[in-house]
Every structure is written in C-alpha cells, then in structure tokens.
mmCIF file of N, CA and C in Angstrom:
data_model
loop_
_atom_site.group_PDB
_atom_site.id
_atom_site.type_symbol
_atom_site.label_atom_id
_atom_site.label_comp_id
_atom_site.label_asym_id
_atom_site.label_seq_id
_atom_site.Cartn_x
_atom_site.Cartn_y
_atom_site.Cartn_z
ATOM 1 N N MET A 26 -7.913 27.939 3.900
ATOM 2 C CA MET A 26 -8.982 27.103 3.392
ATOM 3 C C MET A 26 -8.485 26.112 2.348
ATOM 4 N N ILE A 27 -7.646 26.589 1.449
ATOM 5 C CA ILE A 27 -7.119 25.707 0.407
ATOM 6 C C ILE A 27 -6.199 24.648 1.013
ATOM 7 N N MET A 28 -5.383 25.046 1.989
ATOM 8 C CA MET A 28 -4.482 24.085 2.633
ATOM 9 C C MET A 28 -5.251 22.981 3.343
ATOM 10 N N GLU A 29 -6.369 23.320 3.957
ATOM 11 C CA GLU A 29 -7.180 22.300 4.624
ATOM 12 C C GLU A 29 -7.728 21.303 3.615
ATOM 13 N N ILE A 30 -8.162 21.802 2.469
ATOM 14 C CA ILE A 30 -8.674 20.917 1.418
ATOM 15 C C ILE A 30 -7.560 20.017 0.901
ATOM 16 N N VAL A 31 -6.383 20.590 0.706
ATOM 17 C CA VAL A 31 -5.240 19.791 0.234
ATOM 18 C C VAL A 31 -4.895 18.714 1.264
ATOM 19 N N LEU A 32 -4.889 19.070 2.542
ATOM 20 C CA LEU A 32 -4.589 18.087 3.584
ATOM 21 C C LEU A 32 -5.645 16.983 3.641
ATOM 22 N N ILE A 33 -6.909 17.340 3.462
ATOM 23 C CA ILE A 33 -7.972 16.331 3.458
ATOM 24 C C ILE A 33 -7.812 15.399 2.268
ATOM 25 N N VAL A 34 -7.514 15.957 1.097
ATOM 26 C CA VAL A 34 -7.324 15.124 -0.103
ATOM 27 C C VAL A 34 -6.125 14.200 0.083
ATOM 28 N N LEU A 35 -5.023 14.727 0.604
ATOM 29 C CA LEU A 35 -3.843 13.881 0.844
ATOM 30 C C LEU A 35 -4.146 12.798 1.872
ATOM 31 N N GLY A 36 -4.909 13.146 2.908
ATOM 32 C CA GLY A 36 -5.288 12.145 3.915
ATOM 33 C C GLY A 36 -6.129 11.034 3.313
ATOM 34 N N ILE A 37 -7.063 11.393 2.443
ATOM 35 C CA ILE A 37 -7.891 10.378 1.776
ATOM 36 C C ILE A 37 -7.030 9.503 0.861
ATOM 37 N N MET A 38 -6.064 10.138 0.179
ATOM 38 C CA MET A 38 -5.167 9.356 -0.679
ATOM 39 C C MET A 38 -4.316 8.394 0.154
ATOM 40 N N ILE A 39 -3.875 8.830 1.327
ATOM 41 C CA ILE A 39 -3.097 7.952 2.209
ATOM 42 C C ILE A 39 -3.955 6.777 2.669
ATOM 43 N N LEU A 40 -5.203 7.051 3.039
ATOM 44 C CA LEU A 40 -6.104 5.960 3.432
ATOM 45 C C LEU A 40 -6.311 4.972 2.288
ATOM 46 N N GLY A 41 -6.513 5.498 1.084
ATOM 47 C CA GLY A 41 -6.674 4.628 -0.079
ATOM 48 C C GLY A 41 -5.432 3.790 -0.344
ATOM 49 N N GLY A 42 -4.269 4.414 -0.214
ATOM 50 C CA GLY A 42 -3.018 3.671 -0.400
ATOM 51 C C GLY A 42 -2.812 2.615 0.658
ATOM 52 N N GLY A 43 -3.175 2.940 1.894
ATOM 53 C CA GLY A 43 -3.063 1.957 2.975
ATOM 54 C C GLY A 43 -3.981 0.770 2.759
ATOM 55 N N ILE A 44 -5.186 1.040 2.301
ATOM 56 C CA ILE A 44 -6.116 -0.061 2.004
ATOM 57 C C ILE A 44 -5.579 -0.899 0.857
ATOM 58 N N MET A 45 -4.986 -0.247 -0.153
ATOM 59 C CA MET A 45 -4.413 -0.995 -1.273
ATOM 60 C C MET A 45 -3.273 -1.907 -0.801
ATOM 61 N N VAL A 46 -2.462 -1.407 0.115
ATOM 62 C CA VAL A 46 -1.367 -2.220 0.656
ATOM 63 C C VAL A 46 -1.925 -3.467 1.335
ATOM 64 N N ILE A 47 -2.994 -3.301 2.081
ATOM 65 C CA ILE A 47 -3.550 -4.413 2.848
ATOM 66 C C ILE A 47 -4.228 -5.450 1.960
ATOM 67 N N VAL A 48 -4.995 -5.011 0.984
ATOM 68 C CA VAL A 48 -5.801 -5.949 0.188
ATOM 69 C C VAL A 48 -5.119 -6.416 -1.088
ATOM 70 N N SER A 49 -3.971 -5.867 -1.413
ATOM 71 C CA SER A 49 -3.294 -6.214 -2.659
ATOM 72 C C SER A 49 -2.819 -7.662 -2.644
ATOM 73 N N LYS A 50 -3.062 -8.359 -3.742
ATOM 74 C CA LYS A 50 -2.563 -9.733 -3.893
ATOM 75 C C LYS A 50 -1.160 -9.739 -4.490
ATOM 76 N N ASP A 51 -0.797 -8.640 -5.129
ATOM 77 C CA ASP A 51 0.517 -8.510 -5.754
ATOM 78 C C ASP A 51 1.483 -7.873 -4.763
ATOM 79 N N ILE A 52 2.541 -8.575 -4.428
ATOM 80 C CA ILE A 52 3.464 -8.083 -3.409
ATOM 81 C C ILE A 52 4.212 -6.846 -3.888
ATOM 82 N N VAL A 53 4.627 -6.840 -5.143
ATOM 83 C CA VAL A 53 5.341 -5.670 -5.662
ATOM 84 C C VAL A 53 4.424 -4.453 -5.657
ATOM 85 N N GLY A 54 3.170 -4.632 -6.024
ATOM 86 C CA GLY A 54 2.211 -3.534 -5.977
ATOM 87 C C GLY A 54 2.011 -3.014 -4.566
ATOM 88 N N ALA A 55 1.985 -3.919 -3.599
ATOM 89 C CA ALA A 55 1.842 -3.514 -2.200
ATOM 90 C C ALA A 55 3.074 -2.737 -1.726
ATOM 91 N N ILE A 56 4.244 -3.150 -2.163
ATOM 92 C CA ILE A 56 5.475 -2.443 -1.783
ATOM 93 C C ILE A 56 5.475 -1.038 -2.369
ATOM 94 N N ILE A 57 5.099 -0.930 -3.642
ATOM 95 C CA ILE A 57 5.050 0.383 -4.292
ATOM 96 C C ILE A 57 3.994 1.263 -3.619
ATOM 97 N N ALA A 58 2.832 0.701 -3.313
ATOM 98 C CA ALA A 58 1.775 1.473 -2.646
ATOM 99 C C ALA A 58 2.248 1.955 -1.275
ATOM 100 N N SER A 59 3.002 1.134 -0.576
ATOM 101 C CA SER A 59 3.556 1.543 0.716
ATOM 102 C C SER A 59 4.506 2.724 0.551
ATOM 103 N N GLY A 60 5.320 2.689 -0.483
ATOM 104 C CA GLY A 60 6.204 3.825 -0.752
ATOM 105 C C GLY A 60 5.448 5.091 -1.095
ATOM 106 N N VAL A 61 4.350 4.942 -1.838
ATOM 107 C CA VAL A 61 3.526 6.104 -2.182
ATOM 108 C C VAL A 61 2.874 6.696 -0.935
ATOM 109 N N VAL A 62 2.392 5.834 -0.047
ATOM 110 C CA VAL A 62 1.804 6.308 1.208
ATOM 111 C C VAL A 62 2.834 7.116 1.997
ATOM 112 N N SER A 63 4.048 6.624 2.047
ATOM 113 C CA SER A 63 5.103 7.329 2.770
ATOM 114 C C SER A 63 5.434 8.660 2.095
ATOM 115 N N LEU A 64 5.441 8.682 0.776
ATOM 116 C CA LEU A 64 5.710 9.919 0.058
ATOM 117 C C LEU A 64 4.603 10.946 0.300
ATOM 118 N N LEU A 65 3.356 10.490 0.309
ATOM 119 C CA LEU A 65 2.242 11.394 0.609
ATOM 120 C C LEU A 65 2.343 11.932 2.040
ATOM 121 N N ALA A 66 2.769 11.081 2.964
ATOM 122 C CA ALA A 66 2.950 11.539 4.343
ATOM 123 C C ALA A 66 4.043 12.606 4.414
ATOM 124 N N SER A 67 5.093 12.441 3.628
ATOM 125 C CA SER A 67 6.156 13.453 3.642
ATOM 126 C C SER A 67 5.659 14.785 3.075
ATOM 127 N N ILE A 68 4.749 14.727 2.103
ATOM 128 C CA ILE A 68 4.165 15.970 1.579
ATOM 129 C C ILE A 68 3.333 16.655 2.670
ATOM 130 N N ILE A 69 2.579 15.871 3.426
ATOM 131 C CA ILE A 69 1.798 16.443 4.521
ATOM 132 C C ILE A 69 2.716 17.086 5.560
ATOM 133 N N TYR A 70 3.808 16.414 5.899
ATOM 134 C CA TYR A 70 4.757 16.989 6.860
ATOM 135 C C TYR A 70 5.320 18.311 6.349
ATOM 136 N N LEU A 71 5.568 18.385 5.060
ATOM 137 C CA LEU A 71 6.096 19.617 4.484
ATOM 138 C C LEU A 71 5.059 20.740 4.556
ATOM 139 N N ILE A 72 3.805 20.405 4.285
ATOM 140 C CA ILE A 72 2.738 21.418 4.312
ATOM 141 C C ILE A 72 2.530 21.958 5.725
ATOM 142 N N VAL A 73 2.585 21.086 6.726
ATOM 143 C CA VAL A 73 2.333 21.550 8.097
ATOM 144 C C VAL A 73 3.556 22.189 8.747
ATOM 145 N N GLY A 74 4.653 22.281 8.007
ATOM 146 C CA GLY A 74 5.797 23.036 8.503
ATOM 147 C C GLY A 74 6.869 22.234 9.192
ATOM 148 N N ALA A 75 7.032 20.985 8.808
ATOM 149 C CA ALA A 75 8.102 20.165 9.383
ATOM 150 C C ALA A 75 8.989 19.636 8.253
ATOM 151 N N PRO A 76 9.813 20.513 7.662
ATOM 152 C CA PRO A 76 10.606 20.076 6.501
ATOM 153 C C PRO A 76 11.643 19.018 6.843
ATOM 154 N N ASP A 77 12.180 19.036 8.061
ATOM 155 C CA ASP A 77 13.164 18.024 8.442
ATOM 156 C C ASP A 77 12.525 16.637 8.501
ATOM 157 N N VAL A 78 11.326 16.564 9.067
ATOM 158 C CA VAL A 78 10.609 15.281 9.131
ATOM 159 C C VAL A 78 10.199 14.850 7.738
ATOM 160 N N ALA A 79 9.804 15.805 6.906
ATOM 161 C CA ALA A 79 9.395 15.493 5.537
ATOM 162 C C ALA A 79 10.558 14.903 4.741
ATOM 163 N N MET A 80 11.739 15.495 4.880
ATOM 164 C CA MET A 80 12.899 14.979 4.147
ATOM 165 C C MET A 80 13.286 13.589 4.641
ATOM 166 N N THR A 81 13.231 13.388 5.941
ATOM 167 C CA THR A 81 13.562 12.081 6.495
ATOM 168 C C THR A 81 12.567 11.025 6.033
ATOM 169 N N GLU A 82 11.284 11.361 6.077
ATOM 170 C CA GLU A 82 10.248 10.418 5.638
ATOM 171 C C GLU A 82 10.392 10.091 4.153
ATOM 172 N N ALA A 83 10.694 11.089 3.348
ATOM 173 C CA ALA A 83 10.851 10.857 1.912
ATOM 174 C C ALA A 83 12.080 9.995 1.629
ATOM 175 N N ALA A 84 13.171 10.287 2.319
ATOM 176 C CA ALA A 84 14.406 9.547 2.054
ATOM 177 C C ALA A 84 14.363 8.135 2.602
ATOM 178 N N ILE A 85 13.951 7.990 3.852
ATOM 179 C CA ILE A 85 13.970 6.684 4.500
ATOM 180 C C ILE A 85 12.683 5.915 4.221
ATOM 181 N N GLY A 86 11.556 6.519 4.555
ATOM 182 C CA GLY A 86 10.276 5.823 4.431
ATOM 183 C C GLY A 86 9.904 5.489 3.009
ATOM 184 N N SER A 87 10.006 6.464 2.134
ATOM 185 C CA SER A 87 9.585 6.244 0.754
ATOM 186 C C SER A 87 10.706 5.657 -0.093
ATOM 187 N N GLY A 88 11.895 6.182 0.053
ATOM 188 C CA GLY A 88 12.987 5.757 -0.807
ATOM 189 C C GLY A 88 13.676 4.480 -0.384
ATOM 190 N N LEU A 89 14.363 4.536 0.728
ATOM 191 C CA LEU A 89 15.205 3.417 1.154
ATOM 192 C C LEU A 89 14.399 2.164 1.489
ATOM 193 N N THR A 90 13.319 2.324 2.228
ATOM 194 C CA THR A 90 12.524 1.164 2.623
ATOM 195 C C THR A 90 11.942 0.456 1.412
ATOM 196 N N THR A 91 11.446 1.226 0.445
ATOM 197 C CA THR A 91 10.893 0.627 -0.765
ATOM 198 C C THR A 91 11.970 -0.133 -1.535
ATOM 199 N N VAL A 92 13.132 0.445 -1.656
ATOM 200 C CA VAL A 92 14.231 -0.223 -2.371
ATOM 201 C C VAL A 92 14.650 -1.497 -1.645
ATOM 202 N N VAL A 93 14.749 -1.442 -0.320
ATOM 203 C CA VAL A 93 15.138 -2.627 0.450
ATOM 204 C C VAL A 93 14.088 -3.733 0.305
ATOM 205 N N PHE A 94 12.796 -3.367 0.393
ATOM 206 C CA PHE A 94 11.736 -4.371 0.231
ATOM 207 C C PHE A 94 11.768 -4.985 -1.166
ATOM 208 N N LEU A 95 11.949 -4.160 -2.197
ATOM 209 C CA LEU A 95 12.005 -4.692 -3.564
ATOM 210 C C LEU A 95 13.224 -5.590 -3.758
ATOM 211 N N PHE A 96 14.351 -5.206 -3.177
ATOM 212 C CA PHE A 96 15.548 -6.041 -3.264
ATOM 213 C C PHE A 96 15.330 -7.376 -2.558
ATOM 214 N N ALA A 97 14.750 -7.328 -1.368
ATOM 215 C CA ALA A 97 14.490 -8.562 -0.615
ATOM 216 C C ALA A 97 13.529 -9.458 -1.393
ATOM 217 N N TRP A 98 12.497 -8.875 -1.988
ATOM 218 C CA TRP A 98 11.539 -9.675 -2.754
ATOM 219 C C TRP A 98 12.206 -10.297 -3.974
ATOM 220 N N SER A 99 13.095 -9.562 -4.633
ATOM 221 C CA SER A 99 13.784 -10.138 -5.800
ATOM 222 C C SER A 99 14.702 -11.280 -5.383
ATOM 223 N N ARG A 100 15.353 -11.155 -4.224
ATOM 224 C CA ARG A 100 16.214 -12.249 -3.728
ATOM 225 C C ARG A 100 15.379 -13.478 -3.372
ATOM 226 N N ILE A 101 14.215 -13.264 -2.776
ATOM 227 C CA ILE A 101 13.340 -14.392 -2.455
ATOM 228 C C ILE A 101 12.926 -15.102 -3.733
ATOM 229 N N LYS A 102 12.577 -14.324 -4.763
ATOM 230 C CA LYS A 102 12.185 -14.922 -6.044
ATOM 231 C C LYS A 102 13.345 -15.703 -6.653
ATOM 232 N N GLN A 103 14.564 -15.166 -6.562
ATOM 233 C CA GLN A 103 15.733 -15.871 -7.095
ATOM 234 C C GLN A 103 15.970 -17.179 -6.354
ATOM 235 N N LEU A 104 15.852 -17.150 -5.028
ATOM 236 C CA LEU A 104 16.068 -18.366 -4.250
ATOM 237 C C LEU A 104 14.968 -19.393 -4.515
ATOM 238 N N ARG A 105 13.752 -18.923 -4.723
ATOM 239 C CA ARG A 105 12.674 -19.860 -5.060
ATOM 240 C C ARG A 105 12.913 -20.498 -6.413
ATOM 241 N N ASP A 106 13.393 -19.701 -7.372
ATOM 242 C CA ASP A 106 13.677 -20.242 -8.697
ATOM 243 C C ASP A 106 14.803 -21.272 -8.639
ATOM 244 N N ALA A 107 15.721 -21.094 -7.692
ATOM 245 C CA ALA A 107 16.821 -22.035 -7.521
ATOM 246 C C ALA A 107 16.433 -23.180 -6.591
ATOM 247 N N ASP A 108 15.171 -23.243 -6.165
ATOM 248 C CA ASP A 108 14.647 -24.271 -5.273
ATOM 249 C C ASP A 108 15.328 -24.292 -3.912
ATOM 250 N N ALA A 109 15.871 -23.165 -3.491
ATOM 251 C CA ALA A 109 16.456 -23.100 -2.153
ATOM 252 C C ALA A 109 15.373 -22.835 -1.106
ATOM 253 N N ILE A 110 14.263 -22.229 -1.541
ATOM 254 C CA ILE A 110 13.128 -21.974 -0.648
ATOM 255 C C ILE A 110 11.911 -22.633 -1.277
ATOM 256 N N PRO A 111 11.178 -23.465 -0.537
ATOM 257 C CA PRO A 111 9.984 -24.087 -1.123
ATOM 258 C C PRO A 111 8.885 -23.069 -1.348
ATOM 259 N N GLU A 112 8.100 -23.290 -2.404
ATOM 260 C CA GLU A 112 6.950 -22.423 -2.668
ATOM 261 C C GLU A 112 5.952 -22.565 -1.539
ATOM 262 N N SER A 113 5.318 -21.462 -1.178
ATOM 263 C CA SER A 113 4.310 -21.513 -0.132
ATOM 264 C C SER A 113 2.936 -21.581 -0.761
ATOM 265 N N ASP A 114 1.952 -22.003 0.033
ATOM 266 C CA ASP A 114 0.590 -22.097 -0.463
ATOM 267 C C ASP A 114 -0.035 -20.726 -0.635
ATOM 268 N N SER A 115 0.324 -19.777 0.219
ATOM 269 C CA SER A 115 -0.270 -18.445 0.114
ATOM 270 C C SER A 115 0.829 -17.413 0.040
ATOM 271 N N ASP A 116 0.816 -16.629 -1.030
ATOM 272 C CA ASP A 116 1.778 -15.557 -1.232
ATOM 273 C C ASP A 116 1.046 -14.233 -1.093
ATOM 274 N N THR A 117 0.728 -13.840 0.120
ATOM 275 C CA THR A 117 -0.023 -12.611 0.304
ATOM 276 C C THR A 117 0.848 -11.582 0.975
ATOM 277 N N ALA A 118 0.636 -10.343 0.615
ATOM 278 C CA ALA A 118 1.390 -9.258 1.225
ATOM 279 C C ALA A 118 0.999 -9.118 2.684
ATOM 280 N N GLY A 119 1.991 -9.077 3.531
ATOM 281 C CA GLY A 119 1.721 -8.889 4.943
ATOM 282 C C GLY A 119 1.360 -10.158 5.678
ATOM 283 N N GLY A 120 1.219 -11.271 4.957
ATOM 284 C CA GLY A 120 0.842 -12.518 5.600
ATOM 285 C C GLY A 120 2.033 -13.442 5.729
ATOM 286 N N ILE A 121 1.976 -14.313 6.694
ATOM 287 C CA ILE A 121 3.028 -15.306 6.876
ATOM 288 C C ILE A 121 2.419 -16.646 6.529
ATOM 289 N N SER A 122 3.009 -17.303 5.567
ATOM 290 C CA SER A 122 2.476 -18.600 5.208
ATOM 291 C C SER A 122 3.287 -19.681 5.917
ATOM 292 N N VAL A 123 2.602 -20.634 6.442
ATOM 293 C CA VAL A 123 3.241 -21.707 7.192
ATOM 294 C C VAL A 123 2.877 -23.024 6.527
ATOM 295 N N ASP A 124 3.863 -23.851 6.332
ATOM 296 C CA ASP A 124 3.634 -25.164 5.750
ATOM 297 C C ASP A 124 2.948 -26.032 6.799
ATOM 298 N N PRO A 125 1.720 -26.510 6.545
ATOM 299 C CA PRO A 125 1.022 -27.292 7.564
ATOM 300 C C PRO A 125 1.692 -28.626 7.853
ATOM 301 N N ASP A 126 2.471 -29.130 6.906
ATOM 302 C CA ASP A 126 3.130 -30.415 7.110
ATOM 303 C C ASP A 126 4.504 -30.273 7.747
ATOM 304 N N LEU A 127 4.943 -29.040 7.998
ATOM 305 C CA LEU A 127 6.286 -28.827 8.519
ATOM 306 C C LEU A 127 6.485 -29.502 9.864
ATOM 307 N N ASN A 128 5.572 -29.303 10.802
ATOM 308 C CA ASN A 128 5.707 -29.932 12.116
ATOM 309 C C ASN A 128 5.606 -31.446 12.008
ATOM 310 N N GLN A 129 4.739 -31.931 11.134
ATOM 311 C CA GLN A 129 4.616 -33.371 10.926
ATOM 312 C C GLN A 129 5.928 -33.953 10.409
ATOM 313 N N ASN A 130 6.562 -33.258 9.448
ATOM 314 C CA ASN A 130 7.838 -33.731 8.904
ATOM 315 C C ASN A 130 8.929 -33.717 9.965
ATOM 316 N N ARG A 131 8.938 -32.711 10.821
ATOM 317 C CA ARG A 131 9.945 -32.663 11.887
ATOM 318 C C ARG A 131 9.756 -33.814 12.861
ATOM 319 N N LYS A 132 8.499 -34.116 13.193
ATOM 320 C CA LYS A 132 8.234 -35.211 14.118
ATOM 321 C C LYS A 132 8.671 -36.541 13.517
ATOM 322 N N LEU A 133 8.405 -36.716 12.220
ATOM 323 C CA LEU A 133 8.824 -37.954 11.571
ATOM 324 C C LEU A 133 10.338 -38.087 11.571
ATOM 325 N N THR A 134 11.043 -36.982 11.285
ATOM 326 C CA THR A 134 12.502 -37.008 11.277
ATOM 327 C C THR A 134 13.046 -37.303 12.667
ATOM 328 N N GLU A 135 12.471 -36.697 13.689
ATOM 329 C CA GLU A 135 12.921 -36.952 15.058
ATOM 330 C C GLU A 135 12.667 -38.402 15.451
ATOM 331 N N ASN A 136 11.519 -38.962 15.044
ATOM 332 C CA ASN A 136 11.223 -40.360 15.362
ATOM 333 C C ASN A 136 12.169 -41.290 14.635
ATOM 334 N N GLN A 137 12.508 -40.978 13.379
ATOM 335 C CA GLN A 137 13.441 -41.824 12.649
ATOM 336 C C GLN A 137 14.827 -41.782 13.275
ATOM 337 N N GLU A 138 15.260 -40.593 13.717
ATOM 338 C CA GLU A 138 16.567 -40.484 14.352
ATOM 339 C C GLU A 138 16.563 -41.271 15.670
ATOM 340 N N ALA A 139 15.460 -41.232 16.406
ATOM 341 C CA ALA A 139 15.374 -41.970 17.671
ATOM 342 C C ALA A 139 15.398 -43.480 17.424
ATOM 343 N N ASP A 140 14.747 -43.916 16.350
ATOM 344 C CA ASP A 140 14.755 -45.358 16.017
ATOM 345 C C ASP A 140 16.120 -45.826 15.584
ATOM 346 N N ASN A 141 16.888 -44.965 14.903
ATOM 347 C CA ASN A 141 18.212 -45.337 14.413
ATOM 348 C C ASN A 141 19.258 -45.308 15.516
ATOM 349 N N ALA A 142 18.977 -44.628 16.596
ATOM 350 C CA ALA A 142 19.988 -44.486 17.657
ATOM 351 C C ALA A 142 20.058 -45.689 18.546
#
C-alpha cells in the first residue's frame, strides 16, 4: 500500500516536471527540470525492481544528458556573445526559432550573384 502511494506521488512529480519543461521560458530551468524528471524515473525503476535500468537512467538520463545540454547551452551563449550566432527572436525551450528574413536574404544574395556573373 505504501509503495503504491509512493509510486503515485513520484508519477505526479514526473508529470509536474514534464509540464515545467514544456512551459518554462528559462532554458537552464527546463534543462534542470528534465534532469529531475529523469532522476525521478530512475527512482521509480529502482522501486519496481529494475536496479540496472535505474542506474543507467540516473547516469545517462539524469547525469550525462543534463551536463551535455548545459555545456551546449553555455557554448551557444558564448558564441552569441562573440556575435558568431545572431540573436533569435524567440528563445524558448524546445522551440526552433527561424529568422523570417533568412530566405529573403538568400534570394537577394543569389540574385546579386546572378547579376554580377
């Protein structure tokens, strides 16, 4: 009975963490929430009797993936500060921002190259 309650509470916490990942405006917060969701999943795996899966999920899902995402985000921030990557209009977790003028600029460049040839 107690284990079922613990599993239900952990499941609700995972759902809450997943929703936080989706709606978070802060990318670092979303990355951390994703790691917490993975850590909670590893606890559930341990409770239901799969210690090998729990260790793998904790090491890879919660640990390594979170570190890789944080490292990648810090590199993106460094490149943006160095103006190697242009700022995007929308910096949302899980979203892809596309420059609306990008295709227009490519067409202009192609037309200029065609005129010069």
